[in-house]
mmCIF file of C-alpha atoms in Angstrom:
data_model
loop_
_atom_site.group_PDB
_atom_site.id
_atom_site.type_symbol
_atom_site.label_atom_id
_atom_site.label_comp_id
_atom_site.label_asym_id
_atom_site.label_seq_id
_atom_site.Cartn_x
_atom_site.Cartn_y
_atom_site.Cartn_z
ATOM 1 C CA ASN A 1 0.000 0.000 0.000
ATOM 2 C CA LEU A 2 3.010 2.296 0.262
ATOM 3 C CA SER A 3 2.748 3.085 -3.448
ATOM 4 C CA VAL A 4 -0.819 4.326 -2.893
ATOM 5 C CA TYR A 5 0.190 6.539 0.045
ATOM 6 C CA LYS A 6 2.900 8.228 -2.045
ATOM 7 C CA ASN A 7 0.206 9.861 -4.194
ATOM 8 C CA LEU A 8 -1.863 11.380 -1.384
ATOM 9 C CA ASN A 9 -2.100 15.157 -1.159
ATOM 10 C CA SER A 10 -2.540 15.350 2.593
ATOM 11 C CA VAL A 11 -2.374 13.131 5.644
ATOM 12 C CA ALA A 12 -3.674 13.590 9.169
ATOM 13 C CA PHE A 13 -2.447 11.673 12.197
ATOM 14 C CA ASN A 14 -4.432 10.979 15.303
ATOM 15 C CA ARG A 15 -2.133 10.046 18.177
ATOM 16 C CA ASN A 16 -4.931 8.396 20.147
ATOM 17 C CA SER A 17 -4.848 4.620 20.315
ATOM 18 C CA TYR A 18 -7.722 2.529 19.055
ATOM 19 C CA PHE A 19 -8.042 -1.205 19.182
ATOM 20 C CA ILE A 20 -10.522 -2.747 16.794
ATOM 21 C CA ARG A 21 -10.944 -6.424 16.110
ATOM 22 C CA SER A 22 -13.706 -8.560 14.807
ATOM 23 C CA ILE A 23 -15.658 -10.595 17.350
ATOM 24 C CA LYS A 24 -15.116 -13.531 14.996
ATOM 25 C CA TYR A 25 -11.391 -13.472 15.833
ATOM 26 C CA LEU A 26 -11.671 -12.572 19.499
ATOM 27 C CA ASP A 27 -10.576 -15.955 20.851
ATOM 28 C CA GLU A 28 -7.888 -16.507 18.233
ATOM 29 C CA ASN A 29 -6.076 -13.287 19.218
ATOM 30 C CA GLU A 30 -5.833 -14.340 22.839
ATOM 31 C CA PHE A 31 -3.518 -17.240 22.048
ATOM 32 C CA TYR A 32 0.234 -17.506 21.630
ATOM 33 C CA ARG A 33 1.308 -16.500 18.105
ATOM 34 C CA LYS A 34 4.853 -17.306 17.052
ATOM 35 C CA GLU A 35 4.941 -14.773 14.188
ATOM 36 C CA ILE A 36 3.767 -11.672 16.071
ATOM 37 C CA PHE A 37 7.148 -9.882 16.106
ATOM 38 C CA GLU A 38 7.588 -10.335 12.358
ATOM 39 C CA SER A 39 4.154 -8.880 11.653
ATOM 40 C CA ASN A 40 4.673 -5.869 13.893
ATOM 41 C CA ILE A 41 8.214 -5.134 12.725
ATOM 42 C CA GLU A 42 6.906 -5.041 9.139
ATOM 43 C CA ILE A 43 4.211 -2.562 10.154
ATOM 44 C CA ALA A 44 6.851 -0.384 11.840
ATOM 45 C CA LYS A 45 9.071 -0.513 8.750
ATOM 46 C CA TYR A 46 6.198 0.505 6.454
ATOM 47 C CA LEU A 47 5.157 3.347 8.758
ATOM 48 C CA GLU A 48 8.722 4.610 8.862
ATOM 49 C CA ALA A 49 9.150 4.320 5.067
ATOM 50 C CA MET A 50 5.907 6.207 4.525
ATOM 51 C CA LEU A 51 6.906 9.038 6.874
ATOM 52 C CA ILE A 52 10.378 9.250 5.317
ATOM 53 C CA ASP A 53 8.840 9.427 1.862
ATOM 54 C CA TRP A 54 6.661 12.322 3.021
ATOM 55 C CA GLY A 55 9.610 14.033 4.733
ATOM 56 C CA LEU A 56 7.939 13.784 8.142
ATOM 57 C CA GLU A 57 10.316 11.371 9.873
ATOM 58 C CA LYS A 58 11.759 13.985 12.281
ATOM 59 C CA GLU A 59 8.361 15.363 13.230
ATOM 60 C CA TYR A 60 6.998 11.872 13.936
ATOM 61 C CA GLU A 61 10.146 10.249 15.313
ATOM 62 C CA ASP A 62 8.350 9.231 18.509
ATOM 63 C CA LEU A 63 5.599 7.583 16.449
ATOM 64 C CA ILE A 64 8.176 5.574 14.511
ATOM 65 C CA LEU A 65 9.976 4.580 17.720
ATOM 66 C CA SER A 66 6.647 3.652 19.313
ATOM 67 C CA ALA A 67 5.898 1.336 16.387
ATOM 68 C CA TYR A 68 9.223 -0.459 16.875
ATOM 69 C CA PHE A 69 8.677 -0.608 20.631
ATOM 70 C CA HIS A 70 5.235 -2.081 20.015
ATOM 71 C CA ALA A 71 6.864 -4.877 18.002
ATOM 72 C CA VAL A 72 9.020 -5.780 21.008
ATOM 73 C CA TYR A 73 6.249 -5.197 23.537
ATOM 74 C CA SER A 74 3.824 -7.455 21.683
ATOM 75 C CA LYS A 75 6.556 -10.111 21.430
ATOM 76 C CA ILE A 76 7.126 -10.026 25.200
ATOM 77 C CA GLN A 77 3.405 -10.113 25.915
ATOM 78 C CA ASN A 78 3.042 -12.997 23.498
ATOM 79 C CA ILE A 79 5.856 -15.181 24.839
ATOM 80 C CA CYS A 80 4.681 -14.586 28.411
ATOM 81 C CA LYS A 81 1.080 -15.639 27.762
ATOM 82 C CA GLU A 82 -0.321 -18.432 29.861
ATOM 83 C CA ASP A 83 -0.616 -20.729 26.843
ATOM 84 C CA SER A 84 2.909 -20.041 25.587
ATOM 85 C CA PRO A 85 4.752 -23.323 25.003
ATOM 86 C CA LEU A 86 8.043 -21.714 26.072
ATOM 87 C CA THR A 87 9.853 -22.212 29.373
ATOM 88 C CA GLN A 88 11.104 -19.100 31.160
ATOM 89 C CA GLU A 89 14.626 -19.778 29.881
ATOM 90 C CA GLU A 90 13.306 -20.085 26.317
ATOM 91 C CA GLN A 91 11.359 -16.851 26.785
ATOM 92 C CA ILE A 92 14.547 -15.072 27.868
ATOM 93 C CA GLN A 93 16.460 -16.508 24.895
ATOM 94 C CA GLN A 94 13.700 -15.426 22.481
ATOM 95 C CA LEU A 95 13.663 -11.907 23.894
ATOM 96 C CA GLU A 96 17.464 -11.652 23.748
ATOM 97 C CA LYS A 97 17.356 -12.773 20.121
ATOM 98 C CA THR A 98 14.638 -10.198 19.404
ATOM 99 C CA LEU A 99 16.631 -7.388 21.049
ATOM 100 C CA GLN A 100 19.615 -8.306 18.871
ATOM 101 C CA ASP A 101 17.552 -8.279 15.671
ATOM 102 C CA GLU A 102 19.286 -5.985 13.167
ATOM 103 C CA ARG A 103 15.957 -4.388 12.200
ATOM 104 C CA LEU A 104 15.424 -3.267 15.793
ATOM 105 C CA ALA A 105 18.979 -2.447 16.910
ATOM 106 C CA PRO A 106 19.141 1.119 15.519
ATOM 107 C CA TYR A 107 15.971 2.070 17.407
ATOM 108 C CA LEU A 108 16.493 0.346 20.752
ATOM 109 C CA LYS A 109 18.733 3.019 22.292
ATOM 110 C CA GLU A 110 16.394 5.727 21.011
ATOM 111 C CA PHE A 111 13.352 4.332 22.859
ATOM 112 C CA LYS A 112 13.919 6.965 25.585
ATOM 113 C CA LYS A 113 12.494 9.540 23.126
ATOM 114 C CA ILE A 114 9.088 7.831 23.142
ATOM 115 C CA LYS A 115 6.424 9.964 24.803
ATOM 116 C CA GLU A 116 5.045 7.208 27.006
ATOM 117 C CA LYS A 117 2.761 7.900 29.981
ATOM 118 C CA SER A 118 2.300 4.409 31.415
ATOM 119 C CA PRO A 119 4.693 3.799 34.342
ATOM 120 C CA TYR A 120 4.623 0.081 33.526
ATOM 121 C CA ARG A 121 5.659 0.625 29.903
ATOM 122 C CA LEU A 122 8.223 3.289 30.916
ATOM 123 C CA ALA A 123 9.847 0.788 33.277
ATOM 124 C CA LEU A 124 9.809 -1.833 30.556
ATOM 125 C CA LEU A 125 11.371 0.606 28.077
ATOM 126 C CA SER A 126 14.228 1.262 30.497
ATOM 127 C CA ILE A 127 14.772 -2.435 31.206
ATOM 128 C CA LEU A 128 14.818 -3.252 27.500
ATOM 129 C CA GLN A 129 17.298 -0.459 26.781
ATOM 130 C CA ASN A 130 19.599 -1.974 29.383
ATOM 131 C CA GLY A 131 19.249 -5.374 27.723
ATOM 132 C CA ASN A 132 17.911 -7.089 30.826
ATOM 133 C CA SER A 133 15.742 -9.743 29.190
ATOM 134 C CA LYS A 134 15.270 -11.751 32.360
ATOM 135 C CA ALA A 135 13.877 -8.771 34.297
ATOM 136 C CA ALA A 136 11.583 -7.869 31.390
ATOM 137 C CA ILE A 137 10.200 -11.411 31.233
ATOM 138 C CA GLN A 138 9.694 -11.526 35.000
ATOM 139 C CA ILE A 139 7.874 -8.189 35.098
ATOM 140 C CA VAL A 140 5.587 -9.009 32.175
ATOM 141 C CA SER A 141 4.879 -12.509 33.505
ATOM 142 C CA ARG A 142 3.997 -11.093 36.923
ATOM 143 C CA ALA A 143 1.775 -8.404 35.376
ATOM 144 C CA ASN A 144 0.004 -11.043 33.261
ATOM 145 C CA GLU A 145 -0.575 -13.222 36.341
ATOM 146 C CA THR A 146 -2.030 -10.247 38.193
ATOM 147 C CA LYS A 147 -4.316 -9.395 35.249
ATOM 148 C CA GLU A 148 -5.493 -13.006 35.076
ATOM 149 C CA LYS A 149 -6.275 -13.160 38.806
ATOM 150 C CA THR A 150 -8.081 -9.823 38.684
ATOM 151 C CA SER A 151 -10.089 -10.915 35.661
ATOM 152 C CA LYS A 152 -11.132 -14.164 37.357
ATOM 153 C CA PHE A 153 -12.128 -12.306 40.522
ATOM 154 C CA LEU A 154 -14.209 -9.777 38.576
ATOM 155 C CA THR A 155 -15.928 -12.568 36.637
ATOM 156 C CA VAL A 156 -16.904 -14.313 39.880
ATOM 157 C CA PHE A 157 -17.990 -10.990 41.359
ATOM 158 C CA ARG A 158 -20.159 -10.127 38.325
ATOM 159 C CA ASN A 159 -21.711 -13.605 38.248
ATOM 160 C CA PHE A 160 -22.528 -13.342 41.969
ATOM 161 C CA PHE A 161 -24.593 -10.189 41.392
ATOM 162 C CA LYS A 162 -26.452 -11.389 38.276
#
C-alpha cells in the first residue's frame, strides 16, 4: 500500500490509540502467536518508510519509535502468555534474540524519546534499553498473572450479582 500513500495530497495523524478487532477473531487473538514480532516489525518498517517518503520522519520520530517498541512489547506479551509453550529460559532466549535483531537495533537506544505515559511501559522501556531480558520477562509474567487473577475475581464478582 506504500505506493498508494505516495500519491496522497494530505495526511492527518491521530495520536490516540484505538483497538478494533472482529468478534469472529476474538478468541484466536488471545492465544500464543509465534509470528507476532515479524508482523509488527513489518508494520513499523512501512510506517517509517511512509513518513520518510513524506519528509515527516523527524516530526513523527516518537511515532516511529513507538511502532518499533510495540513490536518488542507485543513479542514479550506474546511469549509470556499463559498458553505459551516456552519455558522461562526459552522466553529469555527469544527476547534476547529479538533485542539483537538488526531491524530493531538502531531504534532500541532511542526508545527513551518515546512519549510514554504508562509507568509500567516506561519501566519496561528502560529495562529493554539496558538489555535485561530476564527482568523484562519476570515483570511481564507477573503483570500477566495479576491481570489473570483480577479478571477471574471480577468474573466471579459479576456472576454473583447477576
